[in-house]
Coordinates of C-alpha atoms and ligand atoms in Angstrom, one line a residue:
Chain A
X1 CA 22.6 10.5 11.0
X2 CA 24.5 14.3 11.2
X3 CA 25.1 16.5 9.2
X4 CA 23.2 19.8 7.0
X5 CA 21.4 18.6 4.2
X6 CA 24.0 20.2 1.4
X7 CA 22.8 21.7 -1.4
X8 CA 25.3 20.2 -3.5
X9 CA 26.0 16.2 -1.9
X10 CA 29.1 15.8 -3.7
X11 CA 26.9 13.2 -6.2
X12 CA 27.6 13.1 -9.4
X13 CA 25.8 14.0 -11.3
X14 CA 26.7 11.7 -14.3
X15 CA 23.4 12.1 -16.5
X16 CA 22.1 15.1 -15.7
X17 CA 21.1 16.6 -19.3
X18 CA 20.4 13.6 -21.0
X19 CA 17.1 13.1 -19.9
X20 CA 16.4 16.8 -21.6
X21 CA 17.1 14.9 -25.1
X22 CA 14.9 12.1 -24.6
X23 CA 12.0 12.5 -22.7
X24 CA 10.7 16.4 -23.0
X25 CA 8.7 18.7 -21.1
X26 CA 8.3 18.6 -17.1
X27 CA 9.5 15.9 -15.1
X28 CA 6.7 14.1 -13.6
X29 CA 7.5 13.4 -10.4
X30 CA 9.9 15.9 -9.1
X31 CA 11.5 15.7 -5.1
X32 CA 13.3 18.3 -3.9
X33 CA 15.4 18.4 -1.6
X34 CA 13.6 16.3 0.2
X35 CA 14.1 15.8 4.1
X36 CA 12.9 12.7 5.5
X37 CA 13.1 12.6 9.8
X38 CA 11.1 9.3 11.3
X39 CA 10.5 10.5 15.3
X40 CA 10.5 8.1 18.0
X41 CA 9.7 9.1 21.2
X42 CA 8.2 11.3 23.6
X43 CA 4.8 13.1 22.6
X44 CA 4.3 14.1 26.0
X45 CA 7.0 17.1 26.2
X46 CA 7.1 17.2 22.1
X47 CA 10.0 16.7 21.4
X48 CA 11.2 13.1 19.9
X49 CA 13.5 11.5 21.7
X50 CA 15.4 9.8 18.8
X51 CA 15.8 11.1 15.4
X52 CA 16.6 9.3 12.5
X53 CA 17.1 11.0 9.6
X54 CA 16.9 8.1 6.9
X55 CA 16.3 10.6 3.3
X56 CA 19.4 13.6 3.5
X57 CA 18.5 15.5 1.0
X58 CA 17.9 14.3 -2.3
X59 CA 16.7 15.3 -5.7
X60 CA 15.7 13.6 -8.3
X61 CA 13.4 13.9 -10.7
X62 CA 11.0 11.5 -13.0
X63 CA 10.2 11.9 -16.3
X64 CA 6.9 10.9 -17.8
X65 CA 7.8 7.1 -19.0
X66 CA 11.2 7.1 -18.3
X67 CA 12.3 3.6 -16.2
X68 CA 14.6 4.6 -13.0
X69 CA 16.3 1.6 -10.6
X70 CA 17.0 3.0 -8.1
X71 CA 20.2 0.8 -6.4
X72 CA 21.3 1.1 -2.5
X73 CA 22.6 -1.0 0.6
X74 CA 20.2 -1.9 3.3
X75 CA 18.9 1.6 4.8
X76 CA 20.5 3.5 3.1
X77 CA 17.1 5.0 2.8
X78 CA 15.0 3.7 -0.5
X79 CA 11.8 2.6 1.2
X80 CA 11.3 6.0 2.9
X81 CA 12.3 8.1 -0.2
X82 CA 10.0 6.0 -2.1
X83 CA 6.8 6.8 0.0
X84 CA 7.2 10.2 0.3
X85 CA 6.3 10.1 -4.0
X86 CA 2.6 8.5 -3.6
X87 CA 2.1 10.2 0.6
X88 CA 2.3 7.8 2.1
X89 CA 5.4 9.6 4.2
X90 CA 5.1 14.1 3.2
X91 CA 8.3 14.9 3.8
X92 CA 10.6 16.4 7.0
X93 CA 11.8 19.1 4.6
X94 CA 12.1 19.9 0.7
X95 CA 9.8 18.6 -1.1
X96 CA 7.5 16.4 -3.8
X97 CA 5.2 16.9 -6.6
X98 CA 3.8 14.7 -8.7
X99 CA 2.5 16.1 -11.8
X100 CA 2.3 19.5 -10.6
X101 CA 1.2 17.9 -7.2
X102 CA 2.3 18.7 -4.3
X103 CA 1.6 15.7 -1.4
X104 CA 1.7 18.0 1.0
X105 CA -1.8 19.6 -0.3
X106 CA -4.2 17.7 0.9
X107 CA -6.8 17.7 -2.0
X108 CA -3.9 16.2 -3.9
X109 CA -3.1 12.7 -2.0
X110 CA -5.4 10.3 -3.7
X111 CA -5.1 11.1 -6.6
X112 CA -1.6 11.2 -6.7
X113 CA -2.1 7.6 -5.0
X114 CA -4.0 7.1 -7.6
X115 CA -1.3 7.9 -10.5
X116 CA 1.7 6.6 -8.7
X117 CA 1.0 2.9 -7.0
X118 CA 3.5 1.2 -5.4
X119 CA 4.1 -2.9 -5.5
X120 CA 5.8 -4.0 -1.6
X121 CA 8.7 -6.7 -1.2
X122 CA 6.4 -8.7 0.9
X123 CA 3.9 -10.6 -1.5
X124 CA 1.7 -12.0 1.3
X125 CA 1.1 -8.8 3.2
X126 CA -0.9 -6.8 0.5
X127 CA -3.3 -8.6 -0.6
X128 CA -5.9 -7.6 0.7
X129 CA -8.9 -10.2 -0.1
X130 CA -9.3 -14.1 -0.3
X131 CA -10.1 -14.1 -4.1
X132 CA -7.4 -13.0 -6.4
X133 CA -9.7 -11.5 -8.9
X134 CA -11.5 -9.3 -5.5
X135 CA -8.0 -7.4 -5.1
X136 CA -8.3 -6.8 -8.4
X137 CA -11.8 -4.6 -6.8
X138 CA -9.7 -3.0 -4.4
X139 CA -7.9 -0.4 -5.6
X140 CA -11.0 0.9 -8.5
X141 CA -13.3 0.1 -5.9
X142 CA -12.4 2.6 -2.9
X143 CA -11.9 5.1 -5.9
X144 CA -15.7 4.4 -6.5
X145 CA -15.8 3.3 -9.9
X146 CA -18.4 1.6 -11.9
X147 CA -18.9 -2.0 -11.2
X148 CA -18.7 -2.3 -15.1
X149 CA -16.0 -0.6 -14.9
X150 CA -14.6 -2.6 -11.7
X151 CA -14.8 -5.4 -14.2
X152 CA -13.1 -4.1 -17.4
X153 CA -10.7 -3.3 -15.5
X154 CA -10.1 -6.0 -13.4
X155 CA -10.6 -8.5 -16.3
X156 CA -7.4 -5.9 -18.0
X157 CA -5.0 -6.7 -15.4
X158 CA -5.4 -9.9 -15.4
X159 CA -4.8 -10.0 -18.8
X160 CA -1.4 -7.5 -18.4
X161 CA -0.4 -9.5 -15.7
X162 CA -1.0 -12.9 -17.4
X163 CA -2.9 -14.3 -14.1
X164 CA -6.7 -14.9 -15.5
X165 CA -6.4 -18.3 -14.7
X166 CA -6.1 -18.1 -11.1
X167 CA -9.0 -15.3 -10.5
X168 CA -10.7 -17.2 -8.5
X169 CA -8.3 -18.1 -6.6
X170 CA -7.1 -17.4 -3.2
X171 CA -3.8 -15.8 -1.9
X172 CA -2.6 -18.5 0.0
X173 CA -2.4 -20.9 -2.6
X174 CA -0.3 -19.0 -5.7
X175 CA 3.3 -19.3 -5.3
X176 CA 4.8 -15.9 -4.6
X177 CA 5.7 -15.1 -8.4
X178 CA 2.0 -15.5 -8.7
X179 CA 0.6 -13.6 -5.7
X180 CA 3.8 -10.6 -6.8
X181 CA 1.5 -11.1 -9.6
X182 CA -1.6 -10.2 -7.8
X183 CA -0.8 -6.8 -6.5
X184 CA 1.2 -5.6 -9.7
X185 CA -2.9 -5.8 -10.9
X186 CA -4.0 -4.0 -8.6
X187 CA -2.1 -0.9 -9.0
X188 CA -2.5 -1.9 -12.4
X189 CA -6.7 -1.6 -12.5
X190 CA -6.5 1.5 -11.1
X191 CA -4.4 2.7 -14.2
X192 CA -1.7 4.7 -12.5
X193 CA 0.3 7.4 -14.9
X194 CA 3.7 5.8 -12.6
X195 CA 4.2 2.3 -10.6
X196 CA 7.0 2.4 -7.6
X197 CA 8.2 -1.3 -6.6
X198 CA 10.3 -1.4 -4.0
X199 CA 12.2 -4.7 -4.0
X200 CA 9.0 -6.4 -5.5
X201 CA 11.6 -9.6 -6.5
X202 CA 14.0 -10.1 -3.0
X203 CA 11.4 -12.6 -1.9
X204 CA 11.1 -14.6 -5.3
X205 CA 12.8 -17.5 -6.6
X206 CA 14.7 -17.2 -9.9
X207 CA 11.0 -18.2 -11.3
X208 CA 9.2 -16.3 -10.1
X209 CA 11.4 -13.3 -10.6
X210 CA 12.0 -13.4 -14.2
X211 CA 8.6 -13.9 -14.5
X212 CA 7.4 -9.9 -12.4
X213 CA 10.3 -8.4 -14.8
X214 CA 8.7 -10.2 -17.6
X215 CA 5.5 -8.3 -17.1
X216 CA 7.3 -4.9 -15.8
X217 CA 9.4 -4.2 -19.1
X218 CA 5.6 -4.9 -20.7
X219 CA 4.1 -2.2 -18.4
X220 CA 7.3 -0.4 -19.4
X221 CA 6.4 -0.9 -23.1
X222 CA 2.6 0.6 -22.1
X223 CA 4.2 3.1 -21.8
X224 CA 4.0 3.4 -17.7
X225 CA 6.9 5.0 -15.2
X226 CA 8.5 3.2 -13.3
X227 CA 10.5 3.4 -10.3
X228 CA 11.6 0.1 -9.7
X229 CA 13.9 -0.4 -6.1
X230 CA 16.4 -3.4 -6.3
X231 CA 19.1 -5.1 -5.1
X232 CA 19.9 -7.6 -8.3
X233 CA 22.0 -5.4 -10.5
X234 CA 21.2 -7.7 -13.6
X235 CA 17.6 -5.9 -13.2
X236 CA 19.3 -2.8 -13.5
X237 CA 20.7 -2.6 -16.8
X238 CA 17.8 -1.6 -18.7
X239 CA 17.0 0.9 -17.6
X240 CA 16.9 4.9 -18.4
X241 CA 18.5 5.9 -15.8
X242 CA 20.4 3.8 -12.0
X243 CA 20.0 5.6 -8.7
X244 CA 23.0 4.3 -6.0
X245 CA 22.1 5.3 -2.3
X246 CA 23.8 6.0 0.3
X247 CA 22.9 7.3 3.8
X248 CA 20.0 8.8 2.9
X249 CA 21.6 10.8 0.0
X250 CA 22.0 10.1 -3.5
X251 CA 26.0 9.4 -4.5
X252 CA 25.6 8.1 -8.4
X253 CA 23.1 8.8 -10.7
X254 CA 23.3 8.6 -15.3
X255 CA 22.5 6.1 -17.5
X256 CA 24.1 2.7 -16.1
X257 CA 26.7 2.6 -18.6
X258 CA 28.0 6.1 -17.3
X259 CA 27.6 5.1 -13.9
X260 CA 28.4 1.0 -14.5
X261 CA 31.3 2.0 -15.1
X262 CA 32.9 3.5 -12.0
X263 CA 33.3 0.4 -10.7
X264 CA 35.9 1.1 -8.1
X265 CA 32.8 3.3 -6.5
X266 CA 30.5 0.6 -6.8
X267 CA 31.9 -1.2 -4.2
X268 CA 33.1 1.0 -2.5
X269 CA 29.5 1.5 -1.0
X270 CA 29.5 -2.9 -0.3
X271 CA 27.1 -2.7 -3.6
X272 CA 28.3 -5.7 -6.1
X273 CA 28.3 -4.9 -10.0
X274 CA 25.8 -7.0 -13.0
X275 CA 27.3 -10.3 -13.7
X276 CA 28.1 -9.0 -17.3
X277 CA 29.8 -5.4 -15.7
X278 CA 32.0 -8.1 -13.2
X279 CA 32.6 -10.6 -16.3
X280 CA 34.2 -8.2 -18.9
X281 CA 35.9 -6.2 -15.4
X282 CA 37.5 -9.9 -15.1
X283 CA 38.6 -10.3 -19.1
X284 CA 40.1 -7.0 -18.6
X285 CA 42.4 -8.3 -16.4
X286 CA 43.4 -10.6 -17.6
X287 CA 44.2 -8.5 -21.0
X288 CA 41.1 -9.3 -23.5
X289 CA 40.6 -5.7 -24.0
X290 CA 36.9 -5.7 -23.0
X291 CA 35.7 -2.1 -24.0
X292 CA 33.6 -0.9 -21.0
X293 CA 29.4 -0.2 -21.1
X294 CA 28.8 -4.0 -22.2
X295 CA 25.5 -4.2 -19.7
X296 CA 23.9 -7.6 -20.6
X297 CA 25.7 -11.2 -21.1
X298 CA 24.7 -11.3 -24.9
X299 CA 26.1 -8.4 -25.5
X300 CA 29.6 -9.4 -24.3
X301 CA 29.2 -12.5 -25.8
X302 CA 28.1 -10.9 -28.9
X303 CA 32.3 -8.3 -28.4
X304 CA 34.0 -11.8 -28.1
X305 CA 32.3 -13.5 -31.3
X306 CA 32.6 -10.6 -32.9
X307 CA 36.3 -9.7 -31.7
X308 CA 37.2 -13.1 -32.5
X309 CA 35.9 -13.2 -36.5
Chain B
X1 CA -1.0 -29.8 5.0
X2 CA -1.9 -27.5 6.7
X3 CA -2.1 -24.9 3.6
X4 CA -5.1 -27.5 2.2
X5 CA -7.6 -25.7 4.7
X6 CA -10.7 -24.7 3.8
X7 CA -12.3 -21.7 6.1
X8 CA -16.0 -22.0 7.2
X9 CA -17.1 -25.3 5.8
X10 CA -18.0 -23.2 1.6
X11 CA -19.3 -26.9 -0.1
X12 CA -17.9 -25.6 -4.1
X13 CA -21.7 -26.3 -6.6
X14 CA -23.3 -24.7 -9.2
X15 CA -26.3 -24.9 -7.8
X16 CA -28.7 -22.0 -7.4
X17 CA -28.9 -22.4 -3.8
X18 CA -25.7 -21.2 -4.3
X19 CA -26.5 -19.0 -6.8
X20 CA -28.9 -16.8 -4.1
X21 CA -29.0 -13.5 -2.5
X22 CA -26.2 -13.6 0.7
X23 CA -28.4 -11.4 1.9
X24 CA -31.9 -13.4 0.8
X25 CA -30.3 -16.3 2.1
X26 CA -29.4 -14.4 5.8
X27 CA -33.1 -13.9 6.2
X28 CA -34.5 -16.9 4.7
X29 CA -32.2 -19.0 8.1
X30 CA -32.7 -16.8 10.5
X31 CA -36.9 -17.3 8.9
X32 CA -36.4 -21.0 8.9
X33 CA -34.8 -20.8 13.0
X34 CA -37.3 -18.8 13.9
X35 CA -40.4 -20.7 12.3
X36 CA -38.5 -24.2 14.3
X37 CA -39.8 -22.6 17.9
X38 CA -43.3 -22.8 15.9
X39 CA -43.8 -25.3 15.2
X40 CA -45.5 -27.9 18.2
X41 CA -46.7 -31.6 16.9
X42 CA -46.1 -34.0 14.0
X43 CA -47.2 -32.7 10.9
X44 CA -46.0 -29.6 11.6
X45 CA -42.4 -31.1 11.5
X46 CA -42.8 -32.8 8.6
X47 CA -43.2 -29.6 6.2
X48 CA -39.9 -28.9 7.7
X49 CA -37.7 -31.5 6.9
X50 CA -39.6 -32.2 3.6
X51 CA -38.5 -27.9 2.6
X52 CA -35.6 -28.3 4.3
X53 CA -34.4 -32.1 1.9
X54 CA -36.3 -30.2 -0.6
X55 CA -33.6 -26.5 -0.2
X56 CA -30.6 -30.2 0.5
X57 CA -31.9 -31.9 -2.8
X58 CA -31.2 -28.1 -4.9
X59 CA -28.3 -27.3 -3.6
X60 CA -26.7 -30.9 -4.6
X61 CA -24.8 -30.4 -1.6
X62 CA -23.6 -34.2 -0.2
X63 CA -25.8 -35.5 3.2
X64 CA -22.4 -36.5 4.3
X65 CA -21.2 -32.8 4.1
X66 CA -24.7 -31.9 6.1
X67 CA -24.3 -34.1 8.9
X68 CA -20.8 -33.6 9.2
X69 CA -21.4 -30.7 10.4
X70 CA -23.9 -32.3 13.4
X71 CA -21.1 -33.9 14.9
X72 CA -20.2 -31.1 16.6
X73 CA -22.9 -30.9 18.8
X74 CA -23.8 -34.4 19.0
X75 CA -23.1 -35.1 22.8
X76 CA -25.6 -31.4 23.5
X77 CA -28.2 -33.2 21.1
X78 CA -28.2 -36.3 23.4
X79 CA -27.0 -34.4 26.9
X80 CA -30.4 -31.8 25.9
X81 CA -32.1 -35.5 24.7
X82 CA -31.3 -37.4 27.8
X83 CA -32.4 -34.3 30.4
X84 CA -35.8 -33.9 29.3
X85 CA -36.4 -37.3 28.6
X86 CA -35.8 -37.9 32.8
X87 CA -36.6 -34.0 33.9
X88 CA -40.2 -34.0 32.0
X89 CA -43.7 -34.4 34.4
X90 CA -46.0 -36.3 33.3
X91 CA -47.5 -39.5 32.6
X92 CA -45.2 -42.2 33.9
X93 CA -44.1 -45.4 31.0
X94 CA -40.6 -46.4 33.3
X95 CA -39.0 -46.2 36.1
X96 CA -35.8 -46.4 38.0
X97 CA -35.2 -45.3 42.1
X98 CA -35.0 -42.1 41.3
X99 CA -35.3 -42.1 37.8
X100 CA -38.3 -42.3 35.4
X101 CA -39.2 -41.8 32.1
X102 CA -42.9 -40.0 31.1
X103 CA -44.8 -40.1 27.4
X104 CA -44.6 -36.1 27.6
X105 CA -41.5 -36.6 28.5
X106 CA -40.1 -38.4 25.9
X107 CA -42.2 -37.1 23.4
X108 CA -40.6 -33.3 24.3
X109 CA -37.1 -35.3 24.2
X110 CA -37.5 -36.3 20.5
X111 CA -39.4 -33.2 19.4
X112 CA -36.1 -31.0 20.9
X113 CA -33.8 -33.6 19.6
X114 CA -35.3 -33.0 15.9
X115 CA -35.6 -29.2 16.0
X116 CA -32.1 -28.6 17.3
X117 CA -30.9 -31.4 14.1
X118 CA -33.2 -29.6 12.1
X119 CA -31.7 -26.2 12.9
X120 CA -27.6 -27.0 12.7
X121 CA -29.2 -28.6 9.0
X122 CA -30.6 -25.5 8.3
X123 CA -27.5 -23.3 9.6
X124 CA -24.9 -25.6 8.2
X125 CA -26.8 -25.2 5.1
X126 CA -26.4 -21.9 4.7
X127 CA -21.9 -21.4 4.8
X128 CA -22.7 -24.5 2.5
X129 CA -24.0 -22.9 -0.3
X130 CA -22.9 -18.7 -0.1
X131 CA -18.6 -18.1 -0.4
X132 CA -17.3 -16.8 3.2
X133 CA -16.6 -13.8 1.3
X134 CA -20.6 -12.9 -0.2
X135 CA -22.3 -13.7 3.8
X136 CA -19.7 -11.2 4.8
X137 CA -21.4 -9.0 1.8
X138 CA -24.2 -9.9 2.8
X139 CA -23.8 -9.3 6.1
X140 CA -23.0 -5.8 5.4
X141 CA -25.0 -4.6 3.2
X142 CA -27.9 -6.3 6.5
X143 CA -26.3 -4.0 9.3
X144 CA -26.3 -1.0 6.4
X145 CA -29.7 1.1 8.8
X146 CA -27.7 -0.6 11.1
X147 CA -24.6 2.4 10.3
X148 CA -27.0 6.1 11.1
X149 CA -27.0 4.0 14.7
X150 CA -23.2 4.3 14.5
X151 CA -22.6 1.0 14.0
X152 CA -19.4 0.4 12.5
X153 CA -20.6 -1.8 9.8
X154 CA -18.3 -1.0 6.8
X155 CA -15.2 -1.7 8.8
X156 CA -16.8 -5.2 10.5
X157 CA -16.6 -6.1 7.1
X158 CA -13.3 -5.2 6.1
X159 CA -11.9 -7.0 9.6
X160 CA -14.0 -10.3 8.6
X161 CA -12.6 -10.1 4.5
X162 CA -8.8 -9.4 5.7
X163 CA -8.9 -12.1 9.0
X164 CA -10.6 -14.0 6.0
X165 CA -7.7 -14.1 3.9
X166 CA -5.2 -13.9 6.5
X167 CA -6.1 -17.2 8.4
X168 CA -4.3 -20.0 6.9
X169 CA -1.3 -16.8 6.3
X170 CA -1.2 -16.8 9.9
X171 CA -1.3 -21.1 10.0
X172 CA 1.0 -21.2 7.5
X173 CA 3.1 -18.6 9.8
X174 CA 1.8 -21.2 13.0
X175 CA 3.6 -24.5 11.2
X176 CA 7.0 -22.8 10.4
X177 CA 7.2 -21.7 13.8
X178 CA 6.6 -24.8 15.3
X179 CA 8.5 -25.8 12.8
X180 CA 11.3 -24.6 13.4
X181 CA 11.2 -25.2 17.4
X182 CA 11.2 -28.8 17.1
X183 CA 13.9 -28.4 14.9
X184 CA 15.7 -26.9 17.5
X185 CA 14.4 -29.7 20.0
X186 CA 10.9 -28.3 21.6
X187 CA 8.3 -30.6 22.2
X188 CA 4.6 -29.5 22.7
X189 CA 3.2 -33.9 22.4
X190 CA 4.2 -35.0 26.0
X191 CA 4.3 -33.6 29.3
X192 CA 1.3 -31.9 31.5
X193 CA -0.8 -29.6 30.5
X194 CA 0.6 -26.8 31.7
X195 CA 3.6 -27.9 30.8
X196 CA 2.7 -28.0 26.6
X197 CA 0.6 -24.6 27.8
X198 CA 3.6 -23.3 28.8
X199 CA 5.6 -24.4 25.2
X200 CA 4.0 -22.2 23.5
X201 CA 4.8 -19.4 24.6
X202 CA 7.9 -19.5 22.3
X203 CA 5.7 -19.9 19.3
X204 CA 3.1 -17.4 20.1
X205 CA 5.6 -14.6 20.9
X206 CA 6.8 -14.7 17.1
X207 CA 3.8 -15.1 15.6
X208 CA 2.4 -12.5 17.6
X209 CA 5.6 -9.9 16.4
X210 CA 4.9 -11.8 12.5
X211 CA 1.2 -10.5 13.0
X212 CA 1.4 -6.6 13.8
X213 CA 4.3 -6.9 11.1
X214 CA 1.6 -7.9 8.4
X215 CA -1.2 -5.5 10.1
X216 CA 1.6 -2.9 9.1
X217 CA 2.9 -3.6 5.7
X218 CA -0.8 -4.3 4.8
X219 CA -2.2 -0.7 6.4
X220 CA 0.6 0.8 4.3
X221 CA -0.8 -0.7 1.0
X222 CA -3.9 -0.6 2.2
X223 CA -3.6 3.1 1.9
X224 CA -0.7 3.6 -1.1
X225 CA -4.3 1.7 -3.3
X226 CA -6.6 4.8 -1.9
X227 CA -8.4 2.9 0.4
X228 CA -9.7 5.7 2.9
X229 CA -13.0 4.2 4.7
X230 CA -16.4 3.0 3.4
X231 CA -17.2 6.5 2.2
X232 CA -17.8 7.0 -2.2
X233 CA -17.0 2.9 -2.1
X234 CA -18.1 1.1 -4.9
X235 CA -18.2 -3.1 -5.1
X236 CA -17.1 -5.5 -7.6
X237 CA -20.0 -7.9 -7.1
X238 CA -22.4 -5.3 -5.9
X239 CA -25.2 -7.4 -4.3
X240 CA -28.1 -7.3 -6.6
X241 CA -31.9 -9.1 -5.8
X242 CA -32.4 -11.9 -9.2
X243 CA -35.6 -13.2 -10.3
X244 CA -34.4 -16.4 -8.9
X245 CA -34.3 -14.6 -5.5
X246 CA -38.2 -13.2 -5.4
X247 CA -38.9 -17.2 -6.6
X248 CA -37.1 -18.2 -3.7
X249 CA -38.6 -15.4 -1.0
X250 CA -42.2 -16.4 -3.0
X251 CA -40.9 -20.2 -2.2
X252 CA -40.5 -18.5 1.7
X253 CA -43.6 -17.6 2.0
X254 CA -45.3 -20.2 1.2
X255 CA -44.2 -22.2 3.8
X256 CA -44.1 -19.8 6.5
X257 CA -48.1 -19.8 5.7
X258 CA -47.4 -23.3 5.7
X259 CA -46.2 -23.4 9.0
X260 CA -49.2 -20.8 10.6
X261 CA -51.4 -22.8 8.8
X262 CA -50.8 -26.1 10.4
X263 CA -49.9 -23.6 13.9
X264 CA -53.9 -22.7 14.0
X265 CA -55.5 -25.1 11.3
X266 CA -54.4 -28.8 13.1
Ligands
LIG401 N1 9.1 3.5 10.6 C1 10.7 3.7 11.4 N2 11.1 3.8 12.4 C2 12.0 4.3 12.2 N3 13.7 4.3 11.7 C3 13.1 3.9 10.6 C4 12.0 3.0 10.2 N4 11.7 2.8 8.8 C5 12.8 2.6 8.6 N5 13.8 3.2 9.3 C6 15.0 3.7 9.4 O1 15.9 4.7 8.1 C7 16.8 4.1 7.6 C8 16.3 4.0 6.2 O2 15.4 3.1 5.8 P1 14.9 2.0 4.8 O3 13.9 1.1 5.2 O4 14.5 3.3 3.7 O5 16.1 1.6 4.1 P2 16.3 0.9 3.0 O6 16.9 1.6 1.9 O7 14.4 0.7 2.1 O8 16.2 -0.2 3.0 P3 16.2 -1.6 2.8 O9 17.1 -2.1 1.5 O10 16.4 -2.5 3.3 O11 14.7 -2.6 2.2 C9 17.2 3.1 8.2 O12 19.1 3.3 8.6 C10 16.6 2.5 9.1 O13 16.5 1.9 10.0
LIG402 MG1 13.5 -1.0 2.0

């Protein structure tokens, strides 16, 4: 990719001030002009042969306790951005701070990873142990937590994801949704402030998807800061904020109502609309004047019922 | 189904033998194997057989599971038996051409076979009553002193843990790939060995690619969960010796004393 990481990418910052209304204080995660390049090729002459700019000048504030949904088509840089937040990757330029700690500072790396947990897409490739309970304990063990305390955390985490019954089972015998819940428990047991979910439901059936979204909803209610990367628009409608990425940049950013009002832009980015938004726009085309900003089927149904009465 | 496979041969049960500390069980198993090479006569074998029989009963593992463990080495047992019968010099009791059976050979063959069988029973009891994960913990803990000599004990244990976790996953993957290739007309069952080996290439390549993918993802996931080697790590199930382990250690000491006494006195 080319072009300078311009400060103003032309993104529509519709919801910029809103954060200050709902969430006070310093943002928990601060991404400033982040650029990240994958470099491949010869190490011999020091100059990489291939440079792939996956994140191209992203600035993003995530307030404590908020729920941010990030969407964007394949290859738009979502996962790369996520991995920059907990220091799995370090910025090529720009900066990322978590609760004031810079990810480039070696002293903070482990504290940042403890505070910002991450759940990945593939349920099979993130569980370490052949026993559910032991897997949930993996994180706390790495942190050097005392065994009694680990036991308590594992118990609580398994309750939180409703997997207590399967605690002695082998992961390969669980369903995709169950495996993903175990992965979440493994993160919860580290007592993080924030969790980044990188397409946690992409490989699940509808049942598993619902289970995982229920768990995410409960974590949110408990005050955990949530960043959800997803391809399913309907998972984003009750987020505090929706961020749309394209080619390594943020192109739309605001509340779901604000963002999904821009139906044409979203469709031109190769993305679908949430079911209810799609439904409302089709109804509108048929002359039923459904107001904008109804994001769930229930809301549309409610409006229809109200207008019929 | 391929997903039903059990690794090792753990037999789930809540017996005292199952509950013993894996380190103790490992050490006792090694001592037991050593003791098999101490005994020389009939009375010694009686002590060993009675002891291992007692342990087997206490473990509540059905005998047939133990016998099943003997099957794969039956051939070796028969071979050593035959070798010992015919190759040992001594008082000839039967002869046919160049084949001759001696009294000493018969005795030797019988004891050697018995020794092998007892050895297999003892070591399969270890794996039948100890979960692979526990065994891994035990080995790591026992090898801990070797860490100072530069042996990467934690890493070895972590590798075993991950292998235990992913072997079923990779088997499932293999199953899937084979079915996909068969759907495209691949044939793994007929033809010469060479042909069949060649048919495996299209399975192995995607399998290796898949394994590398998993390794990459897993490494990232482990790092995200603050994994940074064995330094400063704690354990959920830290191994701790209990009173029953002490009792078992005494029982083992008694057994060894019995074997040695028999050797010296009888
Ligand atoms: N390890 C890598 N090496 C080189 N390039 C990479 C690597 N990982 C990702 N990329 C490239 O960086 C870009 C952004 O990838 P990224 O995985 O962040 O996108 P994404 O939005 O998460 O996509 P998806 O929806 O498919 O998960 C893509 O063009 C991708 O090809
Ligand atoms: Mg991705």
